[in-house]
Short mmCIF file of C-alpha atoms in Angstrom, two decimals:
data_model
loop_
_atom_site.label_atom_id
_atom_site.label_comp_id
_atom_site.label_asym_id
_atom_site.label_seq_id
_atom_site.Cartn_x
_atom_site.Cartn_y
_atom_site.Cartn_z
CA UNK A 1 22.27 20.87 -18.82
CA UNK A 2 19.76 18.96 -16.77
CA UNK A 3 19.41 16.30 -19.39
CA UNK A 4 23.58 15.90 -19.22
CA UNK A 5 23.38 15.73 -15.94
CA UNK A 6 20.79 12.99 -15.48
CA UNK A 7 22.78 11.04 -18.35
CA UNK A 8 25.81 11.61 -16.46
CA UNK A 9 23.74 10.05 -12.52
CA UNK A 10 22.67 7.39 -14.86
CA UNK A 11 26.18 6.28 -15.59
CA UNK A 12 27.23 7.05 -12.25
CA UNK A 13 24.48 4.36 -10.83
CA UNK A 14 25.11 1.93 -13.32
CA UNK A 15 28.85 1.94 -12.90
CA UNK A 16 27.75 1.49 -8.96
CA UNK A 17 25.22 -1.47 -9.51
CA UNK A 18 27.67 -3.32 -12.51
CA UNK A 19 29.98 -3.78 -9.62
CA UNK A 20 27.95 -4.72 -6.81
CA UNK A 21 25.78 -7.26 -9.12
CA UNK A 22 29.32 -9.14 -10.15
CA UNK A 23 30.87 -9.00 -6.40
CA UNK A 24 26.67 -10.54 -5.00
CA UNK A 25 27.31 -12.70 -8.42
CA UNK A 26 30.75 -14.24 -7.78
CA UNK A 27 30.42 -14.22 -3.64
CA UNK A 28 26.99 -16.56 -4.05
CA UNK A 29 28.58 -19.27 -6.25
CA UNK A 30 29.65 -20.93 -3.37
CA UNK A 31 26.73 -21.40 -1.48
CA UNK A 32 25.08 -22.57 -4.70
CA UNK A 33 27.50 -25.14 -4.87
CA UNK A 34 27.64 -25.90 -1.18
CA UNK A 35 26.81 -29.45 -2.20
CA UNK A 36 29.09 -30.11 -4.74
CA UNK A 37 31.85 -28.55 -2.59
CA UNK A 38 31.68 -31.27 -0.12
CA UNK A 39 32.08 -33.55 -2.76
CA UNK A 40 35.06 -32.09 -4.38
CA UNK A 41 36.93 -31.38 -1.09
CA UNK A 42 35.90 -34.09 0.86
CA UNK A 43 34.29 -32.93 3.85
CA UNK A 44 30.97 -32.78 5.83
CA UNK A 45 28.65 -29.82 6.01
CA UNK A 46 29.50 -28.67 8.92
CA UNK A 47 32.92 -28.21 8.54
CA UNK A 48 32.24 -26.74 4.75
CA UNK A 49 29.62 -24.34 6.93
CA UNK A 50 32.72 -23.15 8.41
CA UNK A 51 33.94 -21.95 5.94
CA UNK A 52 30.81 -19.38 5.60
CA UNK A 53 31.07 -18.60 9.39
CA UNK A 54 34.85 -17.18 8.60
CA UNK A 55 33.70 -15.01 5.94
CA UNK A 56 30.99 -13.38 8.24
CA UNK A 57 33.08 -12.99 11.35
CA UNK A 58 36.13 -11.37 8.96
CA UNK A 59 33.68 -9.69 7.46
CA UNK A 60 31.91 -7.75 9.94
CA UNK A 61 34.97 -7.06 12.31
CA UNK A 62 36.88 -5.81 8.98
CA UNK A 63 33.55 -3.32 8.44
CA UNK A 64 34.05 -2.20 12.48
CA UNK A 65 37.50 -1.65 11.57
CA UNK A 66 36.60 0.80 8.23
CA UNK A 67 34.89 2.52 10.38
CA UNK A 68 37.77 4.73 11.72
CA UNK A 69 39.10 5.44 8.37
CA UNK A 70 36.18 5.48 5.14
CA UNK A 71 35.82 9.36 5.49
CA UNK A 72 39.80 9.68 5.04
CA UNK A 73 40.41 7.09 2.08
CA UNK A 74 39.68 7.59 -1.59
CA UNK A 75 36.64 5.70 -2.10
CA UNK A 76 37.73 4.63 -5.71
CA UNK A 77 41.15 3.65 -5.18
CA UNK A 78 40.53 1.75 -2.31
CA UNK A 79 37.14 -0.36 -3.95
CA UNK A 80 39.38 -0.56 -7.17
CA UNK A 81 42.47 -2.10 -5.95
CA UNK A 82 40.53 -4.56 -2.56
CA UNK A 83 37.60 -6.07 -5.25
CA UNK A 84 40.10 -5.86 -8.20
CA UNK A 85 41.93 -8.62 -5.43
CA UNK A 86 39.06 -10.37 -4.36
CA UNK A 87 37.53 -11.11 -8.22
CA UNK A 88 41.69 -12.13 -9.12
CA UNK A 89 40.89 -14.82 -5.71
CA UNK A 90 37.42 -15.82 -6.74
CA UNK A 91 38.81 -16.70 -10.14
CA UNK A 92 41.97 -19.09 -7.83
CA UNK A 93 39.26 -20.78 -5.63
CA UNK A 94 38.40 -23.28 -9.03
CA UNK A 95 41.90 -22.84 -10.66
CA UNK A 96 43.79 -23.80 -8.05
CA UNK A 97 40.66 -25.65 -6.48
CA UNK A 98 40.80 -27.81 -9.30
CA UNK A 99 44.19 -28.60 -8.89
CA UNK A 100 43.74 -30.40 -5.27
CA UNK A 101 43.58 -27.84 -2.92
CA UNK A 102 42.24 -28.78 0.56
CA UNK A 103 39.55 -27.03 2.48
CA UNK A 104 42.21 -24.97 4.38
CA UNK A 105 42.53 -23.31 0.87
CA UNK A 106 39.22 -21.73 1.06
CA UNK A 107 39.24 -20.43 4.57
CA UNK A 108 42.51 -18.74 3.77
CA UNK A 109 40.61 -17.37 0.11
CA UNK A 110 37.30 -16.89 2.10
CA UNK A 111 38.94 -15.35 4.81
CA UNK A 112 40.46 -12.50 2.70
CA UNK A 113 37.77 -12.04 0.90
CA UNK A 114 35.81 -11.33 4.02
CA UNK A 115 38.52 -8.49 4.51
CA UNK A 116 38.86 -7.36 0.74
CA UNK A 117 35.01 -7.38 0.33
CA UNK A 118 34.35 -5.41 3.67
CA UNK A 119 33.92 -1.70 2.12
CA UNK A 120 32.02 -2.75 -1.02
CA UNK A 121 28.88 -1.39 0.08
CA UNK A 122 29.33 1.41 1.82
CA UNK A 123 31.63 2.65 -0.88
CA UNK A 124 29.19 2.59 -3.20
CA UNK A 125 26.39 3.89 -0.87
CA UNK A 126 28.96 6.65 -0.01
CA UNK A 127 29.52 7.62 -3.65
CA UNK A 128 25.68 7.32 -4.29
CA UNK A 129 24.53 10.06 -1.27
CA UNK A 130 27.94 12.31 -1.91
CA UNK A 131 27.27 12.30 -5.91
CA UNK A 132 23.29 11.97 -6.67
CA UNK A 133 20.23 13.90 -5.66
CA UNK A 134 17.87 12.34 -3.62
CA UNK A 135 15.59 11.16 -6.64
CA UNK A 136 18.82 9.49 -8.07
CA UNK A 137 19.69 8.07 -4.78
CA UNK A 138 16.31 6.61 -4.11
CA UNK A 139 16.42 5.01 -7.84
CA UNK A 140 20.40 3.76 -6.93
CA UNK A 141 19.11 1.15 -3.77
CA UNK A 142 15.75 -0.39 -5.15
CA UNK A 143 18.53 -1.36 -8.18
CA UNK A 144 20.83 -2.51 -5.43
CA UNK A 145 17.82 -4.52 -3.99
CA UNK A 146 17.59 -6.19 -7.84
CA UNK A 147 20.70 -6.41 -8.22
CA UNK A 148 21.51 -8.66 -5.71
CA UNK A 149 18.06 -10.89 -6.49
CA UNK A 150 19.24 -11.27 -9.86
CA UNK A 151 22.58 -11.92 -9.22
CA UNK A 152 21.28 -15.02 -7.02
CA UNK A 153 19.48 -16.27 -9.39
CA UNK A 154 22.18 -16.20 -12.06
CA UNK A 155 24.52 -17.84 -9.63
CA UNK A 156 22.11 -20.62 -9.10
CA UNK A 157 21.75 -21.00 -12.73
CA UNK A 158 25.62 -21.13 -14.10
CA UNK A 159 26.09 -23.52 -10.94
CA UNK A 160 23.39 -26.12 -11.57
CA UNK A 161 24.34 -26.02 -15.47
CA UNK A 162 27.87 -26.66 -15.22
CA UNK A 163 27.84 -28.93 -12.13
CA UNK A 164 25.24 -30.92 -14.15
CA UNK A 165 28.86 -31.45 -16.33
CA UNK A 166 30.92 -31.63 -13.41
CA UNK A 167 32.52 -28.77 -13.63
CA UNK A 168 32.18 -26.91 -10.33
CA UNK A 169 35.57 -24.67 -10.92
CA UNK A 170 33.95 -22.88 -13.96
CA UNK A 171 31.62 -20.48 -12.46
CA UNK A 172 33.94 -19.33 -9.81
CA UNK A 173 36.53 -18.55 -12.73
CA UNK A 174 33.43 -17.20 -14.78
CA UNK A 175 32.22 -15.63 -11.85
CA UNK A 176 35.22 -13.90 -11.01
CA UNK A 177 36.41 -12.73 -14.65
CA UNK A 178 33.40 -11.21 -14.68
CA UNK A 179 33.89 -9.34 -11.18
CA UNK A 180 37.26 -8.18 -12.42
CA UNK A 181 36.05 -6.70 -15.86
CA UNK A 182 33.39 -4.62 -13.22
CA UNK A 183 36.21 -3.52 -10.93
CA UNK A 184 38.13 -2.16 -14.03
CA UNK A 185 34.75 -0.50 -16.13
CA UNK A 186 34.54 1.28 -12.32
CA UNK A 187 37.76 2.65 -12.11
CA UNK A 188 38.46 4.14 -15.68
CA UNK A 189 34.45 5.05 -15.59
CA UNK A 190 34.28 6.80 -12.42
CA UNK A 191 36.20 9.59 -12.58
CA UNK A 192 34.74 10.93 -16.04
CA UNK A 193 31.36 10.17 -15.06
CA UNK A 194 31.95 12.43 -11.93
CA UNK A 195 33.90 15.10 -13.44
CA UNK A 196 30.92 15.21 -15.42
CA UNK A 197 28.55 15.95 -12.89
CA UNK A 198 30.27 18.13 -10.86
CA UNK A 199 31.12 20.31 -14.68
CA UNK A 200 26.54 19.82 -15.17
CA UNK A 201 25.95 21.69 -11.67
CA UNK A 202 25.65 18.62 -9.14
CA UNK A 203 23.87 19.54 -6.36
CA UNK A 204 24.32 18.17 -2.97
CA UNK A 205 21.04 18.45 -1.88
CA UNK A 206 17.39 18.79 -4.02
CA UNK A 207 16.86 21.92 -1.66
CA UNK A 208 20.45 23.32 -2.47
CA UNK A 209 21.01 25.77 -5.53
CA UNK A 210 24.63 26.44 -6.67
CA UNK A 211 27.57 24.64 -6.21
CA UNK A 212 28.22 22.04 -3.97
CA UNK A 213 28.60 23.31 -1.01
CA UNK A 214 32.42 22.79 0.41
CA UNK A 215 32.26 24.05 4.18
CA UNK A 216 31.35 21.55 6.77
CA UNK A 217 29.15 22.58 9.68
CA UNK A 218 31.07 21.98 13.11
CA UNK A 219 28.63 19.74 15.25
CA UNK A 220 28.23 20.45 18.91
CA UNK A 221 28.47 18.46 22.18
CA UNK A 222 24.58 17.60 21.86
CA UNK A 223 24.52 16.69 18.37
CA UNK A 224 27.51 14.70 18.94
CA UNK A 225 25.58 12.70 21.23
CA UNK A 226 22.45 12.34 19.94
CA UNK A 227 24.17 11.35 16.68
CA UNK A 228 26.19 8.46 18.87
CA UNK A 229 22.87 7.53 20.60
CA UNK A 230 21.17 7.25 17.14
CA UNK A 231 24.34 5.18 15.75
CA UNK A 232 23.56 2.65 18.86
CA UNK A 233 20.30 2.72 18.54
CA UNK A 234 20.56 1.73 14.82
CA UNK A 235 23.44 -1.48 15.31
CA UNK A 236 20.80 -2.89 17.48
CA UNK A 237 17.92 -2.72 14.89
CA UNK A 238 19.96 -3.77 12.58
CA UNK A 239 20.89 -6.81 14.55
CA UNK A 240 17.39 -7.59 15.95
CA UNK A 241 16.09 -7.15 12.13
CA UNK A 242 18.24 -9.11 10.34
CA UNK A 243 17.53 -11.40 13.02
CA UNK A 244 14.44 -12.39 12.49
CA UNK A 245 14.79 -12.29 8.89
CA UNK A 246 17.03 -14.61 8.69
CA UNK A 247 15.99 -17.08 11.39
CA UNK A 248 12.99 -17.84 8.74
CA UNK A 249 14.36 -16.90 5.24
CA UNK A 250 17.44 -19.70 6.12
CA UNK A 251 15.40 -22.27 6.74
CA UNK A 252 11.90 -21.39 5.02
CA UNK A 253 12.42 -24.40 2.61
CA UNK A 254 13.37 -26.51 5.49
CA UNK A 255 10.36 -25.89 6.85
CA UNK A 256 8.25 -27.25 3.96
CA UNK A 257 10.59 -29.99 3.97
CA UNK A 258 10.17 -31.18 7.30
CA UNK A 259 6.19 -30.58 8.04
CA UNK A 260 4.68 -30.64 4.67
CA UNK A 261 6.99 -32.84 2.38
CA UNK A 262 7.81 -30.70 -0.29
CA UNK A 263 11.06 -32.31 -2.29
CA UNK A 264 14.11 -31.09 -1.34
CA UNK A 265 14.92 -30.78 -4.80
CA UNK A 266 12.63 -27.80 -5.06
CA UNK A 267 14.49 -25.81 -2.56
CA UNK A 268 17.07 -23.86 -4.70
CA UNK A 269 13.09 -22.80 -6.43
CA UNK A 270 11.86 -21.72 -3.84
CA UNK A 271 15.23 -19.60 -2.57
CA UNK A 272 15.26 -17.83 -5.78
CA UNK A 273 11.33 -17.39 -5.65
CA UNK A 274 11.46 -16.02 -2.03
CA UNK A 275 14.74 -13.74 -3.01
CA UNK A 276 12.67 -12.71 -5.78
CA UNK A 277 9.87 -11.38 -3.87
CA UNK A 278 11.81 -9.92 -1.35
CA UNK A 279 13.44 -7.44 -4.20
CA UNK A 280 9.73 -6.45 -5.00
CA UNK A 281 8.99 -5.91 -1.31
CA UNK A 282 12.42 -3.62 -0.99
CA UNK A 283 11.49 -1.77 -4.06
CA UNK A 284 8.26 -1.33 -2.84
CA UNK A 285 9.31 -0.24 0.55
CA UNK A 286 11.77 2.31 -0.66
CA UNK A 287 8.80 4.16 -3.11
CA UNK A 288 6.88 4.49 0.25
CA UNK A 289 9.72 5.22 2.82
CA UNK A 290 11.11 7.51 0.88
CA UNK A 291 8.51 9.96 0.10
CA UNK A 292 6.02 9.46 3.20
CA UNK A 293 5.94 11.70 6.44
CA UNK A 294 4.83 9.00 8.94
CA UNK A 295 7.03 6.29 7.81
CA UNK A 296 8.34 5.60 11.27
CA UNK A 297 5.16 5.33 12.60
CA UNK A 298 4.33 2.97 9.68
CA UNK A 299 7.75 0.68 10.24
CA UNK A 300 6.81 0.60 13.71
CA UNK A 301 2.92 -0.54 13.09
CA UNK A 302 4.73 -3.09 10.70
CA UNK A 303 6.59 -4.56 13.48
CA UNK A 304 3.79 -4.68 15.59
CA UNK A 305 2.04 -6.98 12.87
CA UNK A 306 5.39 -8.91 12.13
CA UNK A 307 5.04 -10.05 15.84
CA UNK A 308 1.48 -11.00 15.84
CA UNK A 309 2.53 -12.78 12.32
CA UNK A 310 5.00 -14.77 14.55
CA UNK A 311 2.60 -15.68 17.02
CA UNK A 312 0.11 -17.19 14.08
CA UNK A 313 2.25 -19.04 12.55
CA UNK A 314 3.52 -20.70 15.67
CA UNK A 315 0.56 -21.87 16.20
CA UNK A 316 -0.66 -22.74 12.83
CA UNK A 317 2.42 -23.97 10.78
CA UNK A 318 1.12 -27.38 10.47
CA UNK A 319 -1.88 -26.53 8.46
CA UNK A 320 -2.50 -26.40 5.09
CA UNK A 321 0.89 -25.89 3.12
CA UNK A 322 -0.51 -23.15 0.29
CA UNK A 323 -1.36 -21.26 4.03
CA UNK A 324 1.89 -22.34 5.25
CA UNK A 325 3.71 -20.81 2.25
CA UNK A 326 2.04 -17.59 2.29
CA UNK A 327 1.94 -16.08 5.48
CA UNK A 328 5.75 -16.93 5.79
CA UNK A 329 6.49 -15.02 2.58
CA UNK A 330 4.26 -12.36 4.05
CA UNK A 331 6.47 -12.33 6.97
CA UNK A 332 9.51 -12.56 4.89
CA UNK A 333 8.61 -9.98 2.61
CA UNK A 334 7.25 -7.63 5.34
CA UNK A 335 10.79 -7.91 7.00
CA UNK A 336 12.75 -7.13 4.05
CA UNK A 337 10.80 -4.14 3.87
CA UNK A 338 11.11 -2.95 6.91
CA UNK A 339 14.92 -3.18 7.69
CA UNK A 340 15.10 -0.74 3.93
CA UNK A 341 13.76 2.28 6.19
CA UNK A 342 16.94 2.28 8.18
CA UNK A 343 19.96 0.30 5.84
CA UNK A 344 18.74 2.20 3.01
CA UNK A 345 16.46 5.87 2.90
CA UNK A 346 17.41 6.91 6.42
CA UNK A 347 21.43 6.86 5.34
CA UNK A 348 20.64 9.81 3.28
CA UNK A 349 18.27 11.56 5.22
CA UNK A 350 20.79 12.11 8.01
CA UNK A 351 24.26 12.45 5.89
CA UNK A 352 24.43 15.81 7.00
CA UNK A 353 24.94 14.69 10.18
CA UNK A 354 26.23 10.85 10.18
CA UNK A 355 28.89 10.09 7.03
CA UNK A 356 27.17 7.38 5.30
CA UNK A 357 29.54 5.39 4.85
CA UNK A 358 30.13 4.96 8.15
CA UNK A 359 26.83 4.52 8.48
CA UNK A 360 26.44 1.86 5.96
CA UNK A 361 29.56 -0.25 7.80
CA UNK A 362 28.23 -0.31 11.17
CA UNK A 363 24.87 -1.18 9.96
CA UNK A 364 25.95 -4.25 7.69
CA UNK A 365 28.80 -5.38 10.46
CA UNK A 366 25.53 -5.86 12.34
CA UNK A 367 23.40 -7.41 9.83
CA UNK A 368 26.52 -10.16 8.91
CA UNK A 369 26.44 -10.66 12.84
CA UNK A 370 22.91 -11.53 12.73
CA UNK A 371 23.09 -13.21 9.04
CA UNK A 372 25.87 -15.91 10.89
CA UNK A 373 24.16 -16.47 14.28
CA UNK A 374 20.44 -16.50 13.77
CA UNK A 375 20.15 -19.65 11.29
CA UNK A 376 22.18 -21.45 14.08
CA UNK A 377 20.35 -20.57 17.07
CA UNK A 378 17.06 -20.68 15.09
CA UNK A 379 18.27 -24.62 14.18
CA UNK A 380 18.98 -25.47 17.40
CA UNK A 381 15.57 -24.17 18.38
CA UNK A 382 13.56 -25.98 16.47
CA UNK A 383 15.97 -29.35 16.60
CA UNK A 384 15.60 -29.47 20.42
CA UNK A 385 11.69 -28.22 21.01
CA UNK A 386 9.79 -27.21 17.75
CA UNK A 387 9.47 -24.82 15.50
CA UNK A 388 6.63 -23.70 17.51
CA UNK A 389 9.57 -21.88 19.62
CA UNK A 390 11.39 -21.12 16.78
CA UNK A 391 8.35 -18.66 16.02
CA UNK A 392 7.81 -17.63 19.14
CA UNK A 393 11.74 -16.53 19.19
CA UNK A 394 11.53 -14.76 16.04
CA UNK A 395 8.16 -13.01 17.93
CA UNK A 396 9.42 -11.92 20.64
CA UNK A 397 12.74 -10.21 18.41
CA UNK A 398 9.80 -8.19 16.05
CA UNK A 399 8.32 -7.01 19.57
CA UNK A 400 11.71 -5.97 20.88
CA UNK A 401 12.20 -4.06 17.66
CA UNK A 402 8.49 -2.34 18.20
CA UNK A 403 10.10 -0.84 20.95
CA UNK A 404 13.17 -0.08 19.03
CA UNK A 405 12.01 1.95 16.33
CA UNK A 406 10.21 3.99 18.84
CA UNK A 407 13.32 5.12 20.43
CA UNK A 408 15.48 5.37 17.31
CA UNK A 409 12.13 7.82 15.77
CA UNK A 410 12.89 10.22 18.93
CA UNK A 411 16.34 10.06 18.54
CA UNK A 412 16.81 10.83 15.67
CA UNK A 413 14.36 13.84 15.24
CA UNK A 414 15.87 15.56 18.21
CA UNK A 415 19.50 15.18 16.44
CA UNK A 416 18.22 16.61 13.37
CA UNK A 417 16.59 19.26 15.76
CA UNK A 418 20.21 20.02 17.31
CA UNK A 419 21.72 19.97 14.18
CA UNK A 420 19.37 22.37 12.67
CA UNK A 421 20.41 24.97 15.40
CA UNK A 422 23.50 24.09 14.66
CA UNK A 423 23.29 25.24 11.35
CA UNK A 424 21.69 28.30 12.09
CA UNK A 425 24.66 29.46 14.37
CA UNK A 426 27.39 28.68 11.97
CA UNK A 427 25.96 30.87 9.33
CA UNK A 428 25.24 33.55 11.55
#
């Protein structure tokens, strides 16, 4: 029975990352082909930027907006039928892209898509903590973490070979074939994979024998609280976080092509390099986070060192570029890890208490935030007085999240504290 039952989480995670890899896949083809895209639709960078910035701002007010309703919705329907539209729109933006359409055409497409695309993953984080044990769960986001390294890498690759034969509109229409054929492997998949493991004995929790259990545990006034505290608490990590990482990931190769030379033709390398390594770092991060007691003592000691990491390379960007190279990618990689303690292990260690996917919607609303407003403020930084401040910007974020994950560490233990008690008086 255990063996089925494994087989059956296997299929369930698989089913999970097949979809998320072809949505990453499909959604990064444009920025691969930023350059091209100019070309073809004949305008500047800034306004193709643009085009970026309306995905992000759609996209995170859309994820504000599931909020309200992702405990109330069918989690399957509703990823089936909004990606099953957005890989039928990815697949339009080179047919009908390659028929003359302007660049209004893609902020209506890109707009839509930042709607349709909104609850892809916190569905699938939702059906990952509500249908695997914690093992299983653990396995399900360092494969999301690969998933979406390899899925930039392969859209890097099918862009640069077919733009090479200018032919821009085939890996959106490859791109997005491929994203349907996941949508539609999910929907007739899912429901047999999970009928299978709730027929092998799933069990909600590693700590929980029997059958799943069905009666929810009514929170009170102070868990309530703590819970909305802790909810706050983690929108402004997750804004500060992302923050910093991607004030340097953004612009890492512009770095190395502004101080120390390095080709700009080497920068779609190094992105996939430094994407890469960050998928190792996640991984990584998730072994530890997940099975250590102190690991928000450790996340906090990391931010500590992420700050005086800022401080050194302010100071010290200009010399050597090997040094350069690898103290950012430190910082990078150090950064990744960090933000998995909260966007990825701590969803399921309070689910009891916080739905996760409500969880995972506020957090990544916060992270696209950050993802479309640090690279420009960072830029503007360093345009106007040096990357020296550019550093000490992205310092003096890593000490404000020091004090951050101090906060969010209390917080949270005393709501697991009041929910405990809870507990105890609804079974007594």
């Amino acid at each position: 029975m255990n063996k089925e039952l494994n087989k059956n989480y296997n299929k369930l995670i698989f089913l999970g990352i097949f979809l998320y890899f072809s949505l990453m896949f499909a959604k990064q083809i444009f920025n691969a082909e930023i350059i091209e895209i100019q070309e073809v639709f004949g305008a500047s960078a800034t306004k193709t930027s643009l085009v970026t910035l309306v995905y992000y701002v759609v996209y995170a007010i859309s994820q504000f907006a599931l909020v309200l309703f992702i405990d109330k919705i069918k989690v399957r329907n509703f990823l089936s039928i909004t990606l099953g539209a957005s890989a039928i729109l990815t697949v339009l933006i080179g047919v009908v892209g390659n028929m003359g359409a302007g660049l209004t055409f893609l902020f209506v497409v890109f707009g839509l898509n930042g709607v349709l695309q909104a609850g892809n993953y916190a569905g699938i984080v939702k059906i990952f903590s509500k249908y695997l044990n914690r093992e299983k769960y653990m396995l399900a986001v360092k494969l999301i973490n690969v998933a979406a390294t390899v899925s930039l890498a392969s859209s890097y690759g099918i862009s640069a070979l077919f733009v090479a034969f200018s032919r821009w509109d085939i890996p959106f229409i490859v791109s997005g074939l491929l994203f349907l054929i996941s949508v539609l492997v999910f929907y007739f998949g899912y429901k047999i994979v999970v009928k299978k493991i709730k027929e092998f004995g799933h069990l909600e929790n590693d700590d929980k024998k029997g059958k799943e259990e069905k009666i929810k545990i009514t929170l009170s006034k102070k868990t309530k609280r703590s819970a909305f505290i802790f909810l706050v608490l983690i929108c402004v990590i997750a804004l500060f976080s992302n923050f910093v990482y991607y004030g340097l990931n953004n612009w890492f190769s512009q770095l190395m092509y502004d101080v120390h030379g390095i080709p700009k033709h080497y920068s779609i390398l190094l992105s996939v390099g430094v994407s890469l390594l960050t998928a190792i770092a996640s991984a990584v991060a998730i072994s530890y986070f997940s099975k250590s007691k102190i690991s928000n003592q450790v996340a906090t000691i990391g931010y500590v060192v992420l700050m005086g990491l800022s401080i050194i390379i302010a100071f010290t960007y200009k010399l050597h570029v090997i040094y350069v190279m690898l103290i950012c990618v430190l910082f990078i990689c150090l950064t990744q890890g960090l933000k998995t303690l909260y966007n990825s292990v701590t969803t399921y260690d309070v689910k009891d208490v916080i739905e996760p996917g409500k969880y995972s919607l506020l957090f990544n609303a916060m992270a696209s935030i950050a993802a479309g407003c640090s690279p420009t403020v960072i830029s503007l930084i360093f345009e106007n007085f040096g990357w020296i401040y550019s550093f000490i910007t992205l310092g003096i974020g890593s000490a404000i999240l020091v004090f951050l994950f101090i906060a969010t560490r209390i917080t949270q233990t005393k709501m697991m504290r009041r929910y405990g008690e809870d507990k105890i008086k609804f079974n007594n």
